[in-house]
Amino acid sequence: MVFRVGNPVFSPDGKRIAYRAKQRERWFAVTDDRAGPEFDRIGSPVFSPDGQHLTYWAKQDKREFIVLDDQKGPAFDGVGFPIFGPDTSKVAYRAREGNQWFVVRGDERGPHDDIGYYTLPESGRGSDIVDVVFSPDGRQLAYAARRGQQWFIVRDGRSGPAFEHVGLPVFGPDGRQLAYRARRNDREFIQSGEHQGPEFDFVGAPVFNPDGRDIAYWARQGKTEFIMHPVPAPPVLNSDRSRQPCTDPAAGRGSCARCHARAFP
């Protein structure tokens, strides 16, 4: 008898379904009504983009590892959440032995004190953790890492400039550009390559437009919130904080009488 089950997940093509279940203090994944190997604990199952493979985090005898298609991977003191790359039969994830973290992806294992993206706490923009990120074409891998008190972005094994903290790395549509939020001296900004954007109290994650030529992001200075965008007339935000463009025709590029935010020149 199964005593507990987790939320089900469908494969991208909708042809398969998987979920985790617990019986007699042992956890296992159920895929298409077939039970997998049992462990002390497991995470939520994840299908590959083509729906042919399934992976999840697992723990046994105080050691953690990734299970791919019912096959247990190497065990470590700790591992992060797995993600599929361009080769859907392989996954990438962070792992820890002792105090050293590294990314497991083929032969790449660059030691750092910590790996992963942690939301900047003062901005109050959530608490998501993303360990590693693939570029849209799947050829590049990026992640946030820490050595000592300094955080930086690692892109295909190469470390970028160091900051007090960094956010989630975001690839442009063609995979050539990479941008992320960063903090130095309690000021936040968007970093893209070696270019640093203007500083604010807080900034949000950057987004690329479809052709990859422009970046937009949320920012706050004092009590004013606005959208930064490299077009001549960026949108003004409504006072209901819905982040929809202001419809007041008198708003223009200056302050809007009906909005708490203003357009940033």
PDB file of C-alpha atoms in Angstrom:
ATOM      1  CA  MET A   1       0.000   0.000   0.000  1.00  0.00           C
ATOM      2  CA  VAL A   2       1.292   3.471  -0.916  1.00  0.00           C
ATOM      3  CA  PHE A   3       0.993   5.870   2.000  1.00  0.00           C
ATOM      4  CA  ARG A   4       2.062   9.144   0.372  1.00  0.00           C
ATOM      5  CA  VAL A   5       2.371  10.518  -3.162  1.00  0.00           C
ATOM      6  CA  GLY A   6       3.714  13.756  -4.615  1.00  0.00           C
ATOM      7  CA  ASN A   7       2.347  15.994  -7.342  1.00  0.00           C
ATOM      8  CA  PRO A   8       2.326  14.395 -10.812  1.00  0.00           C
ATOM      9  CA  VAL A   9       4.278  15.814 -13.759  1.00  0.00           C
ATOM     10  CA  PHE A  10       3.677  15.227 -17.461  1.00  0.00           C
ATOM     11  CA  SER A  11       6.385  14.836 -20.066  1.00  0.00           C
ATOM     12  CA  PRO A  12       6.537  17.791 -22.515  1.00  0.00           C
ATOM     13  CA  ASP A  13       4.704  15.780 -25.179  1.00  0.00           C
ATOM     14  CA  GLY A  14       2.020  14.762 -22.674  1.00  0.00           C
ATOM     15  CA  LYS A  15       2.494  11.057 -23.337  1.00  0.00           C
ATOM     16  CA  ARG A  16       4.087  10.124 -20.004  1.00  0.00           C
ATOM     17  CA  ILE A  17       3.403  10.890 -16.359  1.00  0.00           C
ATOM     18  CA  ALA A  18       5.563  10.558 -13.257  1.00  0.00           C
ATOM     19  CA  TYR A  19       5.326  11.251  -9.537  1.00  0.00           C
ATOM     20  CA  ARG A  20       7.087  10.318  -6.328  1.00  0.00           C
ATOM     21  CA  ALA A  21       5.584   7.965  -3.753  1.00  0.00           C
ATOM     22  CA  LYS A  22       6.378   6.680  -0.271  1.00  0.00           C
ATOM     23  CA  GLN A  23       5.794   3.198   1.130  1.00  0.00           C
ATOM     24  CA  ARG A  24       7.175   1.736   4.369  1.00  0.00           C
ATOM     25  CA  GLU A  25       9.396   4.806   4.929  1.00  0.00           C
ATOM     26  CA  ARG A  26      10.980   4.435   1.478  1.00  0.00           C
ATOM     27  CA  TRP A  27      10.574   6.858  -1.422  1.00  0.00           C
ATOM     28  CA  PHE A  28      10.543   5.977  -5.122  1.00  0.00           C
ATOM     29  CA  ALA A  29       9.488   7.458  -8.456  1.00  0.00           C
ATOM     30  CA  VAL A  30       6.538   6.059 -10.362  1.00  0.00           C
ATOM     31  CA  THR A  31       6.746   6.476 -14.135  1.00  0.00           C
ATOM     32  CA  ASP A  32       3.878   5.297 -16.321  1.00  0.00           C
ATOM     33  CA  ASP A  33       2.632   3.114 -13.419  1.00  0.00           C
ATOM     34  CA  ARG A  34       6.069   1.530 -13.010  1.00  0.00           C
ATOM     35  CA  ALA A  35       7.875   1.932  -9.672  1.00  0.00           C
ATOM     36  CA  GLY A  36      11.568   2.795  -9.683  1.00  0.00           C
ATOM     37  CA  PRO A  37      14.306   2.022  -7.127  1.00  0.00           C
ATOM     38  CA  GLU A  38      13.709   2.904  -3.476  1.00  0.00           C
ATOM     39  CA  PHE A  39      15.694   5.474  -1.476  1.00  0.00           C
ATOM     40  CA  ASP A  40      15.542   7.300   1.854  1.00  0.00           C
ATOM     41  CA  ARG A  41      14.338  10.468   0.099  1.00  0.00           C
ATOM     42  CA  ILE A  42      13.852  11.719  -3.448  1.00  0.00           C
ATOM     43  CA  GLY A  43      12.962  15.011  -5.107  1.00  0.00           C
ATOM     44  CA  SER A  44      10.319  15.758  -7.700  1.00  0.00           C
ATOM     45  CA  PRO A  45      10.919  13.951 -11.009  1.00  0.00           C
ATOM     46  CA  VAL A  46      11.844  15.957 -14.122  1.00  0.00           C
ATOM     47  CA  PHE A  47      11.370  14.831 -17.725  1.00  0.00           C
ATOM     48  CA  SER A  48      13.838  15.656 -20.484  1.00  0.00           C
ATOM     49  CA  PRO A  49      12.614  18.035 -23.230  1.00  0.00           C
ATOM     50  CA  ASP A  50      12.003  15.088 -25.575  1.00  0.00           C
ATOM     51  CA  GLY A  51      10.173  13.138 -22.854  1.00  0.00           C
ATOM     52  CA  GLN A  52      12.466  10.128 -23.196  1.00  0.00           C
ATOM     53  CA  HIS A  53      14.379  10.469 -19.922  1.00  0.00           C
ATOM     54  CA  LEU A  54      13.560  11.094 -16.266  1.00  0.00           C
ATOM     55  CA  THR A  55      15.805  12.425 -13.516  1.00  0.00           C
ATOM     56  CA  TYR A  56      15.525  13.405  -9.853  1.00  0.00           C
ATOM     57  CA  TRP A  57      17.540  14.105  -6.711  1.00  0.00           C
ATOM     58  CA  ALA A  58      17.835  11.295  -4.162  1.00  0.00           C
ATOM     59  CA  LYS A  59      19.394  10.561  -0.772  1.00  0.00           C
ATOM     60  CA  GLN A  60      20.540   7.279   0.727  1.00  0.00           C
ATOM     61  CA  ASP A  61      22.567   6.691   3.904  1.00  0.00           C
ATOM     62  CA  LYS A  62      23.297  10.436   4.280  1.00  0.00           C
ATOM     63  CA  ARG A  63      24.768  10.653   0.759  1.00  0.00           C
ATOM     64  CA  GLU A  64      23.092  12.504  -2.102  1.00  0.00           C
ATOM     65  CA  PHE A  65      23.097  11.776  -5.824  1.00  0.00           C
ATOM     66  CA  ILE A  66      21.159  12.180  -9.055  1.00  0.00           C
ATOM     67  CA  VAL A  67      19.104   9.338 -10.500  1.00  0.00           C
ATOM     68  CA  LEU A  68      18.755   9.279 -14.293  1.00  0.00           C
ATOM     69  CA  ASP A  69      16.517   6.667 -15.905  1.00  0.00           C
ATOM     70  CA  ASP A  70      16.587   4.597 -12.687  1.00  0.00           C
ATOM     71  CA  GLN A  71      20.404   4.625 -12.673  1.00  0.00           C
ATOM     72  CA  LYS A  72      22.075   6.055  -9.571  1.00  0.00           C
ATOM     73  CA  GLY A  73      24.861   8.562 -10.255  1.00  0.00           C
ATOM     74  CA  PRO A  74      27.982   9.226  -8.144  1.00  0.00           C
ATOM     75  CA  ALA A  75      27.282  10.024  -4.489  1.00  0.00           C
ATOM     76  CA  PHE A  76      28.341  13.285  -2.820  1.00  0.00           C
ATOM     77  CA  ASP A  77      27.833  15.087   0.475  1.00  0.00           C
ATOM     78  CA  GLY A  78      25.258  17.240  -1.284  1.00  0.00           C
ATOM     79  CA  VAL A  79      23.810  17.807  -4.762  1.00  0.00           C
ATOM     80  CA  GLY A  80      21.516  20.389  -6.319  1.00  0.00           C
ATOM     81  CA  PHE A  81      18.624  20.027  -8.725  1.00  0.00           C
ATOM     82  CA  PRO A  82      19.448  18.426 -12.101  1.00  0.00           C
ATOM     83  CA  ILE A  83      18.704  20.074 -15.444  1.00  0.00           C
ATOM     84  CA  PHE A  84      18.872  18.606 -18.931  1.00  0.00           C
ATOM     85  CA  GLY A  85      21.235  20.034 -21.518  1.00  0.00           C
ATOM     86  CA  PRO A  86      21.338  19.684 -25.315  1.00  0.00           C
ATOM     87  CA  ASP A  87      22.102  15.985 -24.980  1.00  0.00           C
ATOM     88  CA  THR A  88      18.901  14.934 -23.258  1.00  0.00           C
ATOM     89  CA  SER A  89      20.489  11.720 -22.009  1.00  0.00           C
ATOM     90  CA  LYS A  90      22.758  13.745 -19.679  1.00  0.00           C
ATOM     91  CA  VAL A  91      22.119  16.249 -16.902  1.00  0.00           C
ATOM     92  CA  ALA A  92      24.052  19.020 -15.171  1.00  0.00           C
ATOM     93  CA  TYR A  93      23.902  19.806 -11.463  1.00  0.00           C
ATOM     94  CA  ARG A  94      25.951  21.165  -8.596  1.00  0.00           C
ATOM     95  CA  ALA A  95      27.581  18.837  -6.079  1.00  0.00           C
ATOM     96  CA  ARG A  96      29.511  19.184  -2.837  1.00  0.00           C
ATOM     97  CA  GLU A  97      32.279  17.198  -1.185  1.00  0.00           C
ATOM     98  CA  GLY A  98      33.233  18.612   2.191  1.00  0.00           C
ATOM     99  CA  ASN A  99      33.309  22.399   1.800  1.00  0.00           C
ATOM    100  CA  GLN A 100      33.935  22.361  -1.943  1.00  0.00           C
ATOM    101  CA  TRP A 101      31.164  22.838  -4.504  1.00  0.00           C
ATOM    102  CA  PHE A 102      31.501  22.098  -8.211  1.00  0.00           C
ATOM    103  CA  VAL A 103      29.346  21.602 -11.285  1.00  0.00           C
ATOM    104  CA  VAL A 104      28.969  18.063 -12.582  1.00  0.00           C
ATOM    105  CA  ARG A 105      28.724  18.171 -16.361  1.00  0.00           C
ATOM    106  CA  GLY A 106      31.035  15.867 -18.188  1.00  0.00           C
ATOM    107  CA  ASP A 107      34.547  16.580 -16.903  1.00  0.00           C
ATOM    108  CA  GLU A 108      33.807  20.098 -15.648  1.00  0.00           C
ATOM    109  CA  ARG A 109      34.289  20.344 -11.898  1.00  0.00           C
ATOM    110  CA  GLY A 110      35.407  23.830 -10.927  1.00  0.00           C
ATOM    111  CA  PRO A 111      35.694  24.107  -7.117  1.00  0.00           C
ATOM    112  CA  HIS A 112      34.036  27.052  -5.396  1.00  0.00           C
ATOM    113  CA  ASP A 113      32.850  27.715  -1.863  1.00  0.00           C
ATOM    114  CA  ASP A 114      29.247  27.732  -3.006  1.00  0.00           C
ATOM    115  CA  ILE A 115      27.294  27.471  -6.240  1.00  0.00           C
ATOM    116  CA  GLY A 116      23.788  28.597  -7.031  1.00  0.00           C
ATOM    117  CA  TYR A 117      21.592  31.655  -7.364  1.00  0.00           C
ATOM    118  CA  TYR A 118      20.043  33.070  -4.226  1.00  0.00           C
ATOM    119  CA  THR A 119      17.573  35.948  -4.480  1.00  0.00           C
ATOM    120  CA  LEU A 120      18.984  39.173  -3.072  1.00  0.00           C
ATOM    121  CA  PRO A 121      17.181  39.227   0.302  1.00  0.00           C
ATOM    122  CA  GLU A 122      16.671  42.973   0.728  1.00  0.00           C
ATOM    123  CA  SER A 123      14.818  43.343  -2.559  1.00  0.00           C
ATOM    124  CA  GLY A 124      12.061  40.997  -1.429  1.00  0.00           C
ATOM    125  CA  ARG A 125      11.710  39.554  -4.921  1.00  0.00           C
ATOM    126  CA  GLY A 126      11.205  35.934  -3.843  1.00  0.00           C
ATOM    127  CA  SER A 127      13.447  33.098  -2.711  1.00  0.00           C
ATOM    128  CA  ASP A 128      14.044  30.947  -5.786  1.00  0.00           C
ATOM    129  CA  ILE A 129      17.245  28.961  -6.123  1.00  0.00           C
ATOM    130  CA  VAL A 130      18.547  28.016  -9.556  1.00  0.00           C
ATOM    131  CA  ASP A 131      21.781  26.075  -9.647  1.00  0.00           C
ATOM    132  CA  VAL A 132      22.865  26.115 -13.299  1.00  0.00           C
ATOM    133  CA  VAL A 133      21.447  27.610 -16.506  1.00  0.00           C
ATOM    134  CA  PHE A 134      21.930  26.459 -20.091  1.00  0.00           C
ATOM    135  CA  SER A 135      21.982  28.861 -23.037  1.00  0.00           C
ATOM    136  CA  PRO A 136      19.018  28.561 -25.460  1.00  0.00           C
ATOM    137  CA  ASP A 137      21.088  26.495 -27.892  1.00  0.00           C
ATOM    138  CA  GLY A 138      22.303  24.285 -25.036  1.00  0.00           C
ATOM    139  CA  ARG A 139      25.975  24.821 -25.830  1.00  0.00           C
ATOM    140  CA  GLN A 140      26.879  26.981 -22.835  1.00  0.00           C
ATOM    141  CA  LEU A 141      26.430  26.649 -19.099  1.00  0.00           C
ATOM    142  CA  ALA A 142      26.378  29.487 -16.567  1.00  0.00           C
ATOM    143  CA  TYR A 143      25.936  29.672 -12.817  1.00  0.00           C
ATOM    144  CA  ALA A 144      26.595  31.882  -9.808  1.00  0.00           C
ATOM    145  CA  ALA A 145      29.508  30.909  -7.568  1.00  0.00           C
ATOM    146  CA  ARG A 146      31.143  32.204  -4.405  1.00  0.00           C
ATOM    147  CA  ARG A 147      34.751  32.148  -3.289  1.00  0.00           C
ATOM    148  CA  GLY A 148      35.290  33.665   0.145  1.00  0.00           C
ATOM    149  CA  GLN A 149      32.943  36.663   0.377  1.00  0.00           C
ATOM    150  CA  GLN A 150      32.881  37.363  -3.358  1.00  0.00           C
ATOM    151  CA  TRP A 151      30.209  36.180  -5.794  1.00  0.00           C
ATOM    152  CA  PHE A 152      30.647  35.948  -9.567  1.00  0.00           C
ATOM    153  CA  ILE A 153      29.145  34.327 -12.649  1.00  0.00           C
ATOM    154  CA  VAL A 154      30.919  31.380 -14.237  1.00  0.00           C
ATOM    155  CA  ARG A 155      30.258  30.944 -17.953  1.00  0.00           C
ATOM    156  CA  ASP A 156      31.606  27.789 -19.552  1.00  0.00           C
ATOM    157  CA  GLY A 157      34.267  27.494 -16.867  1.00  0.00           C
ATOM    158  CA  ARG A 158      35.406  31.143 -17.044  1.00  0.00           C
ATOM    159  CA  SER A 159      34.810  33.369 -14.014  1.00  0.00           C
ATOM    160  CA  GLY A 160      33.483  36.905 -14.434  1.00  0.00           C
ATOM    161  CA  PRO A 161      34.058  39.964 -12.210  1.00  0.00           C
ATOM    162  CA  ALA A 162      33.465  39.595  -8.466  1.00  0.00           C
ATOM    163  CA  PHE A 163      30.694  41.346  -6.501  1.00  0.00           C
ATOM    164  CA  GLU A 164      29.037  41.278  -3.093  1.00  0.00           C
ATOM    165  CA  HIS A 165      26.248  39.229  -4.653  1.00  0.00           C
ATOM    166  CA  VAL A 166      24.935  38.247  -8.067  1.00  0.00           C
ATOM    167  CA  GLY A 167      21.570  37.107  -9.389  1.00  0.00           C
ATOM    168  CA  LEU A 168      20.428  34.553 -11.897  1.00  0.00           C
ATOM    169  CA  PRO A 169      22.409  34.644 -15.173  1.00  0.00           C
ATOM    170  CA  VAL A 170      20.160  35.274 -18.182  1.00  0.00           C
ATOM    171  CA  PHE A 171      21.220  34.371 -21.717  1.00  0.00           C
ATOM    172  CA  GLY A 172      20.106  36.334 -24.749  1.00  0.00           C
ATOM    173  CA  PRO A 173      18.036  34.540 -27.417  1.00  0.00           C
ATOM    174  CA  ASP A 174      21.071  33.578 -29.508  1.00  0.00           C
ATOM    175  CA  GLY A 175      23.196  32.605 -26.495  1.00  0.00           C
ATOM    176  CA  ARG A 176      25.887  35.201 -27.188  1.00  0.00           C
ATOM    177  CA  GLN A 177      24.851  37.763 -24.582  1.00  0.00           C
ATOM    178  CA  LEU A 178      24.669  37.174 -20.859  1.00  0.00           C
ATOM    179  CA  ALA A 179      23.291  39.593 -18.270  1.00  0.00           C
ATOM    180  CA  TYR A 180      22.575  39.436 -14.549  1.00  0.00           C
ATOM    181  CA  ARG A 181      21.954  41.665 -11.572  1.00  0.00           C
ATOM    182  CA  ALA A 182      24.782  42.352  -9.160  1.00  0.00           C
ATOM    183  CA  ARG A 183      25.474  44.282  -5.964  1.00  0.00           C
ATOM    184  CA  ARG A 184      28.461  46.341  -4.863  1.00  0.00           C
ATOM    185  CA  ASN A 185      28.617  48.731  -1.893  1.00  0.00           C
ATOM    186  CA  ASP A 186      24.916  48.049  -1.198  1.00  0.00           C
ATOM    187  CA  ARG A 187      23.937  49.300  -4.668  1.00  0.00           C
ATOM    188  CA  GLU A 188      22.420  47.089  -7.352  1.00  0.00           C
ATOM    189  CA  PHE A 189      22.833  47.190 -11.124  1.00  0.00           C
ATOM    190  CA  ILE A 190      22.728  45.035 -14.247  1.00  0.00           C
ATOM    191  CA  GLN A 191      26.024  43.588 -15.409  1.00  0.00           C
ATOM    192  CA  SER A 192      26.399  42.491 -19.032  1.00  0.00           C
ATOM    193  CA  GLY A 193      29.840  41.195 -19.899  1.00  0.00           C
ATOM    194  CA  GLU A 194      32.259  43.855 -18.671  1.00  0.00           C
ATOM    195  CA  HIS A 195      29.622  46.596 -18.875  1.00  0.00           C
ATOM    196  CA  GLN A 196      27.980  47.827 -15.668  1.00  0.00           C
ATOM    197  CA  GLY A 197      24.624  49.581 -15.867  1.00  0.00           C
ATOM    198  CA  PRO A 198      23.440  52.481 -13.670  1.00  0.00           C
ATOM    199  CA  GLU A 199      23.166  51.877  -9.927  1.00  0.00           C
ATOM    200  CA  PHE A 200      19.896  51.791  -7.947  1.00  0.00           C
ATOM    201  CA  ASP A 201      18.618  50.700  -4.546  1.00  0.00           C
ATOM    202  CA  PHE A 202      17.259  47.500  -6.107  1.00  0.00           C
ATOM    203  CA  VAL A 203      16.958  45.988  -9.574  1.00  0.00           C
ATOM    204  CA  GLY A 204      15.105  42.976 -10.942  1.00  0.00           C
ATOM    205  CA  ALA A 205      16.287  40.255 -13.279  1.00  0.00           C
ATOM    206  CA  PRO A 206      17.007  41.429 -16.840  1.00  0.00           C
ATOM    207  CA  VAL A 207      14.981  40.246 -19.835  1.00  0.00           C
ATOM    208  CA  PHE A 208      16.071  40.317 -23.476  1.00  0.00           C
ATOM    209  CA  ASN A 209      13.804  41.307 -26.337  1.00  0.00           C
ATOM    210  CA  PRO A 210      13.357  38.651 -29.070  1.00  0.00           C
ATOM    211  CA  ASP A 211      16.190  39.927 -31.286  1.00  0.00           C
ATOM    212  CA  GLY A 212      18.571  40.153 -28.316  1.00  0.00           C
ATOM    213  CA  ARG A 213      19.495  43.781 -28.957  1.00  0.00           C
ATOM    214  CA  ASP A 214      17.803  45.345 -25.943  1.00  0.00           C
ATOM    215  CA  ILE A 215      17.528  44.590 -22.237  1.00  0.00           C
ATOM    216  CA  ALA A 216      14.747  45.719 -19.911  1.00  0.00           C
ATOM    217  CA  TYR A 217      14.465  45.400 -16.143  1.00  0.00           C
ATOM    218  CA  TRP A 218      12.588  46.634 -13.089  1.00  0.00           C
ATOM    219  CA  ALA A 219      14.359  49.079 -10.765  1.00  0.00           C
ATOM    220  CA  ARG A 220      13.629  51.001  -7.579  1.00  0.00           C
ATOM    221  CA  GLN A 221      15.182  54.160  -6.203  1.00  0.00           C
ATOM    222  CA  GLY A 222      13.763  55.303  -2.888  1.00  0.00           C
ATOM    223  CA  LYS A 223       9.987  54.909  -3.147  1.00  0.00           C
ATOM    224  CA  THR A 224       9.909  55.164  -6.932  1.00  0.00           C
ATOM    225  CA  GLU A 225       9.662  52.110  -9.178  1.00  0.00           C
ATOM    226  CA  PHE A 226      10.128  52.115 -12.929  1.00  0.00           C
ATOM    227  CA  ILE A 227      11.161  50.041 -15.930  1.00  0.00           C
ATOM    228  CA  MET A 228      14.600  50.581 -17.401  1.00  0.00           C
ATOM    229  CA  HIS A 229      14.665  50.128 -21.159  1.00  0.00           C
ATOM    230  CA  PRO A 230      17.004  51.594 -23.793  1.00  0.00           C
ATOM    231  CA  VAL A 231      14.217  53.150 -25.903  1.00  0.00           C
ATOM    232  CA  PRO A 232      13.600  56.942 -25.887  1.00  0.00           C
ATOM    233  CA  ALA A 233      10.283  56.714 -24.042  1.00  0.00           C
ATOM    234  CA  PRO A 234      10.097  53.861 -21.506  1.00  0.00           C
ATOM    235  CA  PRO A 235       6.662  53.035 -20.058  1.00  0.00           C
ATOM    236  CA  VAL A 236       5.391  54.591 -16.846  1.00  0.00           C
ATOM    237  CA  LEU A 237       4.027  52.281 -14.166  1.00  0.00           C
ATOM    238  CA  ASN A 238       0.518  52.482 -12.772  1.00  0.00           C
ATOM    239  CA  SER A 239       0.045  53.196  -9.085  1.00  0.00           C
ATOM    240  CA  ASP A 240      -1.597  49.793  -8.624  1.00  0.00           C
ATOM    241  CA  ARG A 241       1.924  48.326  -9.057  1.00  0.00           C
ATOM    242  CA  SER A 242       0.676  46.050 -11.827  1.00  0.00           C
ATOM    243  CA  ARG A 243       3.644  47.075 -13.999  1.00  0.00           C
ATOM    244  CA  GLN A 244       1.362  47.890 -16.920  1.00  0.00           C
ATOM    245  CA  PRO A 245       2.165  50.950 -19.060  1.00  0.00           C
ATOM    246  CA  CYS A 246       0.461  54.131 -17.909  1.00  0.00           C
ATOM    247  CA  THR A 247      -2.371  55.211 -20.205  1.00  0.00           C
ATOM    248  CA  ASP A 248      -2.380  58.847 -19.122  1.00  0.00           C
ATOM    249  CA  PRO A 249      -1.634  60.783 -22.350  1.00  0.00           C
ATOM    250  CA  ALA A 250      -0.058  63.565 -20.295  1.00  0.00           C
ATOM    251  CA  ALA A 251       2.503  61.240 -18.741  1.00  0.00           C
ATOM    252  CA  GLY A 252       5.108  61.350 -21.497  1.00  0.00           C
ATOM    253  CA  ARG A 253       8.616  60.962 -20.161  1.00  0.00           C
ATOM    254  CA  GLY A 254       8.049  62.920 -16.973  1.00  0.00           C
ATOM    255  CA  SER A 255       6.130  62.274 -13.788  1.00  0.00           C
ATOM    256  CA  CYS A 256       2.535  61.136 -14.080  1.00  0.00           C
ATOM    257  CA  ALA A 257       0.063  62.774 -11.700  1.00  0.00           C
ATOM    258  CA  ARG A 258      -1.834  59.490 -11.369  1.00  0.00           C
ATOM    259  CA  CYS A 259       1.263  57.305 -10.795  1.00  0.00           C
ATOM    260  CA  HIS A 260       3.720  56.836  -7.960  1.00  0.00           C
ATOM    261  CA  ALA A 261       6.388  55.936 -10.500  1.00  0.00           C
ATOM    262  CA  ARG A 262       7.926  58.002 -13.248  1.00  0.00           C
ATOM    263  CA  ALA A 263       9.579  57.273 -16.550  1.00  0.00           C
ATOM    264  CA  PHE A 264      13.339  57.052 -16.323  1.00  0.00           C
ATOM    265  CA  PRO A 265      15.048  59.182 -18.994  1.00  0.00           C
TER     266      PRO A 265
END
